[in-house]
Amino acid sequence: MNNDTTASGDDRLVGDTDSVRRTSRFKALLLSGQTDFLLEAHNGISARIGEEAGFKGLWASGLSVAAQFGVRDSNEASWTQVLEMVEFMAEATRIPIMLDGDTGYGNFNNMRRLVRKLEQRDVAAVCIEDKLFPKTNSFIAGERQQLADIDEFCGKIKAGKDAQSDDDFCVVARVEALIAGWGMEEAVRRAEAYHAAGADGILIHSAMTTSDEILEFMDRWESRSPVVIVPTRYYATPTDVYRDAGVSMVIWANHMLRSAVKAMQETAEHLFTHENLLALEDRIAPVGEIFRLQGAAELEAAEQRYLPDDQGDSKAMVLAASQGSALGSLTEHAPKAMVEIRGRPLLQHIVDAYRGAGVRDISVVRGFGKEQVSIPGLTYVDNDAYRETGELASLSMGLTADPDDGRDLTVSFGDVIFNRYILQLLELQDEDFVIAVDTNWRASANRDREADYVSCSEAHGRASFYRRVLLEACGEDLHTDKIDGEWMGFLRIRGGAVARLRGHVDRLLGQPAGRQMKLHHLLDAMVKAGEQIRVVYTTGHWLDVDTVDDVVSAGRFG
Ligand code: SPV
Ligand code: MG
């Protein structure tokens, strides 16, 4: 092992801790005496995915970065374009990154500049290969490729090492002699020269489908310095073979790009053929997952800290007083609104959707397990009589606590998650009362679950899109012939009409069964009292979380 280094193989340095520089962590990995793995990444999001999977380091592959730009791995992307991409990768992660620096993009002078620029961008290491600029990927006619002059390449390594200001920045020298058909002797001779010139490690590359060459090199090299390998072609070799041979680092060099390409081809083909998103939706990442990977939550928190406290021109009320007993043990101690979906409470997903649509003033009517409903930044109203009362009573308490300040109000339930698209759809209607209705109501009917069915002035169809469809009746047991859809639980009330809503609520609560009434009773009674409730038809984009199956589906909702 090469001992003339500032970092050692100290395990404490290998961990993903913010306090240890990435350069030091990379160097510690290289020198750890164990076999570690770098995953290829080619942009910020693939880098973050690799980090989340648990990798301790990343390989910014020349092939993959070129490919995601849609160009060839022949230095067609300029070095500054590569640099910019690796900067995004470094920004998206905290683990060390080794850039595949091709030939160093020129001579010793370009190499010096490259190292300085990489250090500025917190890239931990660079690997350069002994070929000529512009290089060609090793797997394209490798045997016909020319190799660099040894002395010239050693000068490049020295220049890179002299240029680094962080002692732990690593320069790995890649030997292409086996690829170019120059034989084992030449490979070892070159590795020795590069090691003597100051390279922190040797990457020995092979295009064979077995690892024979690599293992022979390992025998001959006798651990003079750490060895890095790229088993793209000899993928069938069990990883323990590399471990036993003392390989320091294994690079999975292009597998993120290749898996993404396959998935994109399937999606493109599916969409072109079927002109429909339905069968695809469950097979691809939800949009919410993209937001998460982008760090949307952090921005939201920052907005709360730094933006003026603009309450917006509309507000929301979430009715979340019930226990949700159909969820069994999940809601034994915690209310339904706090059941975790993808690591966050259901209510948080709802709040995120409202905030995403610009609604910042959100009140929540809570009841069962109220002390657990404590997401910051919300206004809470308690319905302590949640066991004896229904949704209507909760709404009444919410309205009583709410100053009628002329702003529009959207009422929804604490167990309904939705895309903000639904809110935008409601907002577009310039009416006193608007509800969202799902045309796909048969899915609920088939599952034999309780649902708020609606009958409307016009069934859903091409024509209804252009017409003003009004609610005619709402209830859980409408006759199938009369059903036009399922109410999703959203009621939007224009500012000036909130007082009228209060009037209807009070009137119903005055009736004997009023305190147990649900909101579908309210809608139905409002229509009977002559109110016009505008219906907006849509399909999907929401989920009523009633059962454990729903919780599972919600995990895929996006
Ligand atoms: C890369 O990932 O760009 C590499 C490794 O250089 S290879 O494609 O195997 O040459
Ligand atoms: Mg490459």
Coordinates of C-alpha atoms and ligand atoms in Angstrom, one line a residue:
M1 CA 0.0 0.0 0.0
N2 CA 1.0 3.5 -0.7
N3 CA 1.7 5.1 2.7
D4 CA 2.9 8.5 1.7
T5 CA -0.6 10.1 2.1
T6 CA -2.2 12.4 4.6
A7 CA -5.3 10.3 4.9
S8 CA -5.1 6.8 6.2
G9 CA -7.4 3.8 5.8
D10 CA -9.1 5.0 9.0
D11 CA -12.7 3.7 9.0
R12 CA -13.8 6.9 10.9
L13 CA -13.1 8.9 7.8
V14 CA -15.1 6.7 5.5
G15 CA -18.5 7.6 6.9
D16 CA -20.8 10.1 5.3
T17 CA -20.2 12.8 7.8
D18 CA -20.4 16.4 6.9
S19 CA -17.5 17.3 9.1
V20 CA -15.0 15.3 7.1
R21 CA -14.1 16.7 3.7
R22 CA -15.2 14.7 0.7
T23 CA -11.7 14.5 -0.5
S24 CA -10.6 12.9 2.8
R25 CA -13.5 10.5 2.6
F26 CA -12.7 9.4 -0.9
K27 CA -9.0 8.9 0.0
A28 CA -10.0 6.9 3.0
L29 CA -12.2 4.7 0.8
L30 CA -9.4 4.2 -1.6
L31 CA -7.0 3.2 1.1
S32 CA -9.4 1.3 3.4
G33 CA -8.0 -2.1 2.6
Q34 CA -11.5 -3.2 1.8
T35 CA -13.4 -3.4 -1.5
D36 CA -15.7 -0.4 -1.9
F37 CA -18.1 0.5 -4.7
L38 CA -18.7 3.6 -6.7
L39 CA -22.0 4.0 -8.6
E40 CA -22.2 5.8 -11.9
A41 CA -24.3 9.0 -11.9
H42 CA -24.7 11.4 -14.8
N43 CA -26.7 14.3 -13.3
G44 CA -27.9 15.7 -10.1
I45 CA -30.9 13.5 -9.6
S46 CA -29.1 10.2 -10.5
A47 CA -26.4 11.3 -8.0
R48 CA -28.9 11.8 -5.3
I49 CA -30.6 8.5 -6.0
G50 CA -27.2 6.8 -5.7
E51 CA -26.4 8.5 -2.5
E52 CA -29.8 7.5 -1.0
A53 CA -29.2 3.9 -2.0
G54 CA -26.3 3.9 0.3
F55 CA -23.2 4.3 -1.9
K56 CA -20.2 5.9 -0.3
G57 CA -19.0 7.4 -3.6
L58 CA -20.0 8.2 -7.1
W59 CA -18.4 7.9 -10.5
A60 CA -19.2 10.8 -12.9
S61 CA -19.0 8.6 -16.0
G62 CA -17.8 10.2 -19.2
L63 CA -19.9 7.9 -21.2
S64 CA -23.0 8.5 -19.2
V65 CA -22.6 12.3 -19.0
A66 CA -22.0 12.4 -22.7
A67 CA -25.0 10.1 -23.4
Q68 CA -27.4 12.2 -21.3
F69 CA -26.4 15.1 -23.4
G70 CA -27.2 13.0 -26.4
V71 CA -23.6 13.1 -27.7
R72 CA -20.8 10.5 -28.1
D73 CA -18.2 9.6 -25.6
S74 CA -15.5 11.3 -27.8
N75 CA -15.1 14.6 -26.0
E76 CA -18.0 16.0 -28.0
A77 CA -19.3 17.6 -24.8
S78 CA -16.8 20.3 -23.8
W79 CA -14.9 19.9 -20.6
T80 CA -16.8 22.9 -19.1
Q81 CA -20.1 21.3 -19.9
V82 CA -18.9 18.2 -18.0
L83 CA -17.7 20.4 -15.2
E84 CA -21.1 22.0 -14.9
M85 CA -22.8 18.7 -14.7
V86 CA -20.5 17.4 -12.0
E87 CA -21.1 20.6 -10.1
F88 CA -24.8 19.8 -10.1
M89 CA -24.0 16.3 -8.9
A90 CA -21.8 17.6 -6.1
E91 CA -24.5 20.1 -5.1
A92 CA -27.2 17.3 -5.0
T93 CA -25.1 15.1 -2.7
R94 CA -22.7 14.9 0.2
I95 CA -20.7 11.8 -0.8
P96 CA -17.5 12.0 -2.7
I97 CA -17.5 12.0 -6.5
M98 CA -14.7 10.9 -8.8
L99 CA -14.9 12.4 -12.2
D100 CA -14.0 10.4 -15.2
G101 CA -11.7 13.0 -16.6
D102 CA -11.0 11.2 -19.9
T103 CA -7.5 12.2 -20.9
G104 CA -7.5 15.4 -18.8
Y105 CA -8.9 17.3 -21.8
G106 CA -5.5 18.3 -23.2
N107 CA -2.0 18.4 -21.9
F108 CA -0.5 19.0 -18.5
N109 CA -1.7 22.5 -18.4
N110 CA -5.3 21.6 -19.1
M111 CA -4.9 19.0 -16.4
R112 CA -3.8 21.6 -13.8
R113 CA -6.7 23.8 -14.6
L114 CA -9.1 20.8 -14.4
V115 CA -7.9 19.9 -10.9
R116 CA -8.3 23.4 -9.6
K117 CA -11.8 23.7 -11.0
L118 CA -12.8 20.3 -9.6
E119 CA -11.6 21.3 -6.2
Q120 CA -13.6 24.5 -6.4
R121 CA -16.6 22.4 -7.0
D122 CA -16.0 20.0 -4.2
V123 CA -15.3 17.0 -6.5
A124 CA -13.0 14.6 -4.6
A125 CA -11.0 12.9 -7.3
V126 CA -10.4 12.6 -11.0
C127 CA -9.4 9.7 -13.1
I128 CA -7.4 10.2 -16.2
E129 CA -6.7 7.6 -18.9
D130 CA -3.5 7.2 -21.0
K131 CA -5.1 7.7 -24.4
L132 CA -5.0 10.6 -26.8
F133 CA -7.4 13.6 -27.0
P134 CA -10.1 13.3 -28.4
K135 CA -10.6 9.9 -26.8
T136 CA -13.0 7.2 -27.8
N137 CA -14.8 4.9 -25.4
S138 CA -12.7 1.9 -24.5
F139 CA -15.4 -0.5 -25.8
I140 CA -15.4 1.0 -29.3
A141 CA -12.6 -0.7 -31.3
G142 CA -10.4 -0.6 -28.2
E143 CA -7.5 -2.5 -29.8
R144 CA -7.1 0.1 -32.5
Q145 CA -6.8 3.0 -30.1
Q146 CA -3.5 4.8 -29.5
L147 CA -2.0 5.2 -26.1
A148 CA -0.3 8.3 -24.7
D149 CA 3.4 8.5 -24.4
I150 CA 4.3 7.3 -20.9
D151 CA 6.5 10.3 -20.0
E152 CA 4.0 12.8 -21.3
F153 CA 1.2 11.1 -19.2
C154 CA 3.4 11.0 -16.1
G155 CA 3.9 14.7 -16.5
K156 CA 0.2 15.2 -16.6
I157 CA -0.2 13.2 -13.4
K158 CA 2.5 15.3 -11.7
A159 CA 1.0 18.5 -12.9
G160 CA -2.4 17.4 -11.5
K161 CA -0.9 16.5 -8.1
D162 CA 1.0 19.7 -8.0
A163 CA -2.1 21.8 -8.8
Q164 CA -4.2 20.4 -6.0
S165 CA -4.5 22.6 -2.9
D166 CA -6.3 20.0 -0.8
D167 CA -3.8 17.3 0.2
D168 CA -6.5 14.6 0.0
F169 CA -7.6 15.3 -3.6
C170 CA -7.0 12.1 -5.5
V171 CA -5.7 11.5 -9.0
V172 CA -6.3 8.0 -10.3
A173 CA -4.4 6.9 -13.4
R174 CA -6.2 4.6 -15.8
V175 CA -4.1 2.1 -17.7
E176 CA -5.5 1.3 -21.1
A177 CA -2.7 -1.1 -22.3
L178 CA -4.9 -4.2 -22.0
I179 CA -7.8 -2.6 -23.9
A180 CA -5.4 -1.4 -26.7
G181 CA -3.9 -4.9 -26.9
W182 CA -0.4 -4.0 -25.7
G183 CA -0.3 -6.8 -23.2
M184 CA 0.3 -7.4 -19.5
E185 CA 3.9 -6.4 -19.4
E186 CA 3.1 -3.0 -20.9
A187 CA 0.2 -2.6 -18.4
V188 CA 2.3 -3.3 -15.4
R189 CA 5.2 -1.0 -16.8
R190 CA 2.7 1.8 -17.2
A191 CA 1.1 1.3 -13.8
E192 CA 4.5 1.5 -12.2
A193 CA 5.4 4.7 -14.0
Y194 CA 2.1 6.3 -13.1
H195 CA 2.5 5.2 -9.5
A196 CA 5.9 6.7 -9.3
A197 CA 4.6 9.9 -10.8
G198 CA 2.3 10.3 -7.9
A199 CA -1.0 8.7 -8.9
D200 CA -3.1 7.8 -5.8
G201 CA -4.5 4.7 -7.4
I202 CA -4.4 2.7 -10.7
L203 CA -7.5 1.9 -12.6
I204 CA -6.9 -1.1 -14.7
H205 CA -9.4 -1.6 -17.5
S206 CA -10.2 -4.7 -19.4
A207 CA -12.6 -5.4 -22.2
M208 CA -12.6 -9.2 -21.7
T209 CA -15.7 -11.0 -20.7
T210 CA -13.8 -12.8 -17.9
S211 CA -11.8 -11.3 -15.2
D212 CA -8.6 -13.3 -16.0
E213 CA -6.6 -10.3 -17.1
I214 CA -7.6 -8.3 -14.1
L215 CA -6.7 -11.0 -11.7
E216 CA -3.4 -11.5 -13.4
F217 CA -2.7 -7.8 -13.1
M218 CA -3.6 -8.0 -9.4
D219 CA -1.1 -10.8 -8.9
R220 CA 1.6 -8.9 -10.7
W221 CA 0.8 -5.6 -9.0
E222 CA 1.1 -7.0 -5.5
S223 CA -0.8 -4.1 -3.8
R224 CA 1.8 -1.4 -4.6
S225 CA -1.1 1.1 -4.6
P226 CA -4.9 0.8 -4.6
V227 CA -6.5 -0.7 -7.7
V228 CA -9.8 0.3 -9.2
I229 CA -11.7 -1.8 -11.7
V230 CA -14.7 -1.4 -14.0
P231 CA -16.3 -4.8 -14.5
T232 CA -18.8 -3.8 -17.2
R233 CA -17.7 -6.6 -19.6
Y234 CA -16.8 -9.2 -17.0
Y235 CA -20.0 -8.7 -15.0
A236 CA -20.5 -12.4 -14.4
T237 CA -17.5 -12.6 -12.0
P238 CA -18.7 -12.8 -8.4
T239 CA -17.8 -9.8 -6.4
D240 CA -16.0 -11.8 -3.7
V241 CA -13.4 -12.7 -6.3
Y242 CA -12.4 -9.0 -6.5
R243 CA -12.4 -8.8 -2.7
D244 CA -10.1 -11.8 -2.4
A245 CA -7.8 -10.3 -5.0
G246 CA -7.5 -7.1 -3.0
V247 CA -9.3 -4.7 -5.4
S248 CA -9.8 -1.4 -3.7
M249 CA -12.7 0.0 -5.7
V250 CA -15.2 -1.4 -8.0
I251 CA -17.0 1.0 -10.4
W252 CA -20.6 0.1 -11.6
A253 CA -19.9 2.4 -14.5
N254 CA -23.0 2.9 -16.6
H255 CA -25.9 1.1 -14.9
M256 CA -27.9 4.1 -13.9
L257 CA -27.9 5.4 -17.4
R258 CA -28.7 2.1 -18.9
S259 CA -31.6 1.4 -16.6
A260 CA -33.0 4.9 -17.2
V261 CA -32.8 4.5 -21.0
K262 CA -34.7 1.2 -20.9
A263 CA -37.4 2.7 -18.7
M264 CA -37.7 5.8 -20.9
Q265 CA -37.9 3.6 -24.0
E266 CA -40.7 1.6 -22.5
T267 CA -42.6 4.7 -21.4
A268 CA -42.3 6.4 -24.8
E269 CA -43.4 3.4 -26.6
H270 CA -46.3 2.9 -24.3
L271 CA -47.5 6.5 -24.6
F272 CA -47.1 6.5 -28.4
T273 CA -49.0 3.3 -28.8
H274 CA -51.8 3.8 -26.2
E275 CA -52.2 7.6 -26.1
N276 CA -53.2 7.1 -22.5
L277 CA -51.6 7.5 -19.1
L278 CA -53.8 5.1 -17.1
A279 CA -51.8 1.9 -17.3
L280 CA -48.5 3.8 -17.0
E281 CA -49.1 5.8 -13.9
D282 CA -48.5 3.0 -11.4
R283 CA -45.3 1.9 -13.1
I284 CA -43.4 5.2 -12.9
A285 CA -42.3 7.4 -10.1
P286 CA -45.0 9.7 -8.7
V287 CA -44.5 13.4 -9.3
G288 CA -44.3 13.8 -5.5
E289 CA -41.2 11.6 -5.5
I290 CA -39.5 13.9 -8.0
F291 CA -40.3 16.8 -5.8
R292 CA -38.9 14.9 -2.8
L293 CA -35.7 14.2 -4.7
Q294 CA -35.4 17.8 -5.7
G295 CA -35.7 18.8 -2.0
A296 CA -39.0 20.6 -2.4
A297 CA -39.7 20.3 1.4
E298 CA -36.6 22.4 2.2
L299 CA -37.7 25.2 -0.1
E300 CA -41.1 25.2 1.5
A301 CA -39.7 25.5 4.9
A302 CA -37.4 28.3 3.7
E303 CA -40.3 30.1 2.1
Q304 CA -42.0 30.1 5.5
R305 CA -38.9 31.6 7.1
Y306 CA -38.0 34.1 4.5
L307 CA -41.1 35.2 2.6
P308 CA -43.5 37.8 4.0
D309 CA -46.4 36.1 5.8
D310 CA -48.8 36.5 2.9
Q311 CA -51.9 34.5 3.8
G312 CA -53.1 34.6 0.2
D313 CA -56.6 35.2 -1.0
S314 CA -58.0 31.9 -0.1
K315 CA -58.0 29.6 2.8
A316 CA -58.7 25.9 3.5
M317 CA -60.4 23.9 6.2
V318 CA -59.5 20.2 6.7
L319 CA -62.0 18.1 8.7
A320 CA -59.9 15.5 10.5
A321 CA -61.7 14.6 13.7
S322 CA -62.4 11.0 13.1
Q323 CA -60.4 8.0 14.2
G324 CA -60.7 6.0 10.9
S325 CA -61.4 2.6 12.6
A326 CA -61.4 0.7 9.3
L327 CA -57.7 1.1 9.4
G328 CA -57.4 -1.2 12.4
S329 CA -54.2 -1.1 14.3
L330 CA -52.9 1.8 12.2
T331 CA -55.4 4.1 13.9
E332 CA -55.7 2.5 17.3
H333 CA -53.7 5.2 19.0
A334 CA -53.2 7.8 16.2
P335 CA -55.9 9.5 14.2
K336 CA -56.3 8.7 10.5
A337 CA -54.9 12.0 9.4
M338 CA -51.6 11.1 11.0
V339 CA -51.2 7.7 9.4
E340 CA -47.8 7.7 7.6
I341 CA -47.7 7.5 3.9
R342 CA -44.2 7.5 2.4
G343 CA -42.7 8.6 5.7
R344 CA -45.0 11.6 6.2
P345 CA -48.4 11.9 7.8
L346 CA -51.4 11.9 5.5
L347 CA -52.2 15.4 6.7
Q348 CA -48.8 16.6 5.7
H349 CA -49.5 15.5 2.2
I350 CA -52.7 17.4 2.2
V351 CA -51.1 20.5 3.6
D352 CA -48.3 20.2 1.0
A353 CA -50.9 20.1 -1.8
Y354 CA -52.7 23.2 -0.4
R355 CA -49.4 25.1 0.0
G356 CA -48.3 23.9 -3.4
A357 CA -51.5 25.6 -4.8
G358 CA -50.7 28.8 -2.8
V359 CA -53.1 28.3 0.1
R360 CA -51.2 29.1 3.2
D361 CA -54.0 29.7 5.7
I362 CA -55.1 26.2 6.7
S363 CA -57.2 25.3 9.6
V364 CA -57.7 21.7 10.8
V365 CA -60.7 20.5 12.9
R366 CA -59.2 17.7 15.0
G367 CA -60.8 15.3 17.5
F368 CA -59.6 11.8 18.2
G369 CA -55.9 11.8 19.2
K370 CA -55.9 15.6 18.9
E371 CA -52.6 16.1 20.6
Q372 CA -50.9 14.1 17.9
V373 CA -52.2 16.3 15.1
S374 CA -49.5 18.9 15.4
I375 CA -48.1 19.9 12.1
P376 CA -46.6 23.3 12.5
G377 CA -48.0 26.4 10.8
L378 CA -51.7 25.3 10.9
T379 CA -54.6 26.7 12.9
Y380 CA -56.3 24.0 15.0
V381 CA -60.0 23.8 16.1
D382 CA -61.0 21.0 18.4
N383 CA -64.1 19.0 18.1
D384 CA -64.0 17.2 21.5
A385 CA -67.4 15.7 20.9
Y386 CA -66.0 13.8 17.9
R387 CA -67.4 10.5 19.0
E388 CA -71.1 11.7 19.0
T389 CA -70.9 14.1 16.1
G390 CA -70.4 14.0 12.4
E391 CA -68.7 16.0 9.7
L392 CA -71.3 18.7 9.8
A393 CA -70.7 19.5 13.4
S394 CA -66.9 19.7 12.7
L395 CA -67.6 22.0 9.9
S396 CA -69.7 24.2 12.1
M397 CA -67.0 24.4 14.7
G398 CA -64.4 25.2 12.0
L399 CA -66.7 28.0 10.7
T400 CA -67.3 29.4 14.1
A401 CA -63.6 29.7 14.8
D402 CA -63.0 31.2 11.4
P403 CA -63.2 35.0 10.9
D404 CA -65.4 35.5 7.8
D405 CA -63.0 37.8 6.2
G406 CA -64.4 37.6 2.7
R407 CA -61.7 35.2 1.4
D408 CA -62.6 32.0 -0.6
L409 CA -62.7 28.8 1.5
T410 CA -62.0 25.2 0.4
V411 CA -63.3 22.5 2.7
S412 CA -61.9 19.0 2.4
F413 CA -61.3 15.9 4.5
G414 CA -58.3 14.7 6.5
D415 CA -58.3 11.4 4.8
V416 CA -58.4 12.5 1.2
I417 CA -55.0 13.1 -0.5
F418 CA -55.0 14.8 -3.9
N419 CA -53.0 16.6 -6.5
R420 CA -53.1 20.3 -6.3
Y421 CA -54.5 20.2 -9.8
I422 CA -57.9 19.5 -8.2
L423 CA -57.7 22.8 -6.3
Q424 CA -56.7 24.7 -9.4
L425 CA -59.7 23.2 -11.2
L426 CA -62.1 24.4 -8.5
E427 CA -60.5 27.8 -8.4
L428 CA -61.1 28.4 -12.1
Q429 CA -64.9 28.4 -11.6
D430 CA -66.4 31.7 -10.8
E431 CA -69.3 30.4 -8.7
D432 CA -70.5 30.6 -5.1
F433 CA -70.3 26.8 -4.5
V434 CA -68.1 24.4 -6.5
I435 CA -67.5 20.7 -5.9
A436 CA -65.1 18.2 -7.6
V437 CA -66.7 15.0 -8.9
D438 CA -64.8 11.9 -10.0
T439 CA -66.3 10.3 -13.1
N440 CA -64.7 7.0 -12.2
W441 CA -67.2 6.2 -9.5
R442 CA -67.7 2.6 -10.4
A443 CA -64.3 1.8 -9.0
S444 CA -65.6 2.7 -5.5
A445 CA -68.9 0.9 -6.2
N446 CA -67.1 -2.2 -7.2
R447 CA -65.1 -2.2 -4.0
D448 CA -68.3 -1.9 -2.1
R449 CA -67.1 1.0 0.0
E450 CA -69.1 3.9 1.3
A451 CA -68.9 6.8 -1.1
D452 CA -70.7 10.1 -1.6
Y453 CA -72.4 9.7 -5.0
V454 CA -73.9 12.5 -6.9
S455 CA -76.5 13.1 -9.5
C456 CA -76.0 16.0 -11.7
S457 CA -77.9 18.1 -14.3
E458 CA -75.8 16.5 -17.0
A459 CA -73.8 13.3 -17.2
H460 CA -70.1 13.5 -17.8
G461 CA -69.2 13.6 -21.5
R462 CA -67.6 15.8 -24.1
A463 CA -70.5 18.3 -24.0
S464 CA -70.5 18.6 -20.2
F465 CA -67.0 20.0 -20.4
Y466 CA -68.4 23.2 -22.0
R467 CA -71.6 23.4 -19.9
R468 CA -72.5 24.5 -16.5
V469 CA -73.2 21.3 -14.7
L470 CA -75.1 21.6 -11.4
L471 CA -75.5 19.2 -8.5
E472 CA -79.0 17.7 -8.2
A473 CA -78.6 15.2 -5.4
C474 CA -75.9 13.8 -3.2
G475 CA -75.9 10.7 -0.9
E476 CA -74.4 7.4 -0.1
D477 CA -77.3 5.4 -1.4
L478 CA -78.4 7.0 -4.7
H479 CA -79.8 4.6 -7.1
T480 CA -77.2 3.4 -9.6
D481 CA -79.2 4.8 -12.6
K482 CA -79.0 8.2 -11.1
I483 CA -75.3 8.3 -10.3
D484 CA -73.1 10.5 -12.4
G485 CA -70.0 10.4 -10.2
E486 CA -68.4 10.4 -6.8
W487 CA -67.9 13.6 -4.8
M488 CA -64.3 13.8 -3.9
G489 CA -64.9 15.7 -0.7
F490 CA -64.0 19.2 -1.9
L491 CA -66.3 22.1 -1.5
R492 CA -65.1 25.5 -2.6
I493 CA -67.1 28.4 -1.3
R494 CA -66.6 31.9 -2.7
G495 CA -65.8 34.5 -0.1
G496 CA -69.2 36.3 -0.3
A497 CA -71.1 33.0 0.1
V498 CA -69.5 31.7 3.3
A499 CA -72.3 33.4 5.4
R500 CA -74.9 31.5 3.3
L501 CA -73.1 28.3 4.0
R502 CA -73.2 29.0 7.7
G503 CA -76.9 29.5 7.5
H504 CA -77.4 26.1 5.9
V505 CA -75.1 24.5 8.4
D506 CA -77.0 26.0 11.4
R507 CA -80.4 25.1 9.9
L508 CA -79.4 21.5 9.6
L509 CA -77.7 21.3 13.0
G510 CA -81.0 22.4 14.4
Q511 CA -82.7 19.3 13.2
P512 CA -82.8 16.2 15.4
A513 CA -80.2 14.1 13.4
G514 CA -78.1 17.2 12.6
R515 CA -75.2 16.5 14.9
Q516 CA -74.5 13.1 13.2
M517 CA -74.9 14.5 9.7
K518 CA -72.2 14.2 7.1
L519 CA -71.3 16.8 4.5
H520 CA -73.2 14.9 1.7
H521 CA -76.3 15.7 3.8
L522 CA -75.4 19.4 3.7
L523 CA -74.8 19.4 -0.1
D524 CA -78.1 17.6 -0.7
A525 CA -80.0 20.0 1.6
M526 CA -78.4 23.1 0.0
V527 CA -79.6 22.0 -3.4
K528 CA -83.1 21.3 -2.0
A529 CA -83.0 24.8 -0.5
G530 CA -82.4 26.2 -4.0
E531 CA -78.6 26.7 -3.9
Q532 CA -76.8 26.2 -7.2
I533 CA -73.7 24.0 -6.6
R534 CA -71.5 23.9 -9.6
V535 CA -70.0 20.5 -10.5
V536 CA -66.5 20.0 -12.0
Y537 CA -65.9 16.6 -13.5
T538 CA -62.5 15.1 -13.4
T539 CA -61.0 11.6 -13.3
G540 CA -58.5 10.5 -10.6
H541 CA -55.9 12.8 -9.0
W542 CA -57.3 12.0 -5.5
L543 CA -57.5 9.1 -3.1
D544 CA -59.8 8.5 -0.2
V545 CA -57.8 6.6 2.4
D546 CA -60.3 4.4 4.1
T547 CA -58.7 1.0 4.3
V548 CA -55.2 -0.5 4.6
D549 CA -55.3 -1.2 0.9
D550 CA -55.8 2.5 0.4
V551 CA -52.8 3.3 2.5
V552 CA -50.8 1.0 0.2
S553 CA -52.1 2.7 -2.9
A554 CA -51.5 6.1 -1.3
G555 CA -47.8 5.2 -1.1
R556 CA -47.8 5.2 -4.9
F557 CA -50.0 8.3 -5.3
G558 CA -48.3 11.3 -6.9
Ligands
SPV1 C1 -17.0 5.7 -18.4 O1 -17.9 5.3 -17.6 O2 -17.1 6.7 -19.2 C2 -15.8 4.9 -18.5 C3 -15.8 3.5 -18.2 O3 -14.8 5.5 -18.9 S1 -15.9 2.7 -19.7 O4 -17.1 3.1 -20.4 O5 -15.9 1.3 -19.3 O6 -14.7 3.0 -20.5
MG2 MG -15.1 7.3 -19.8

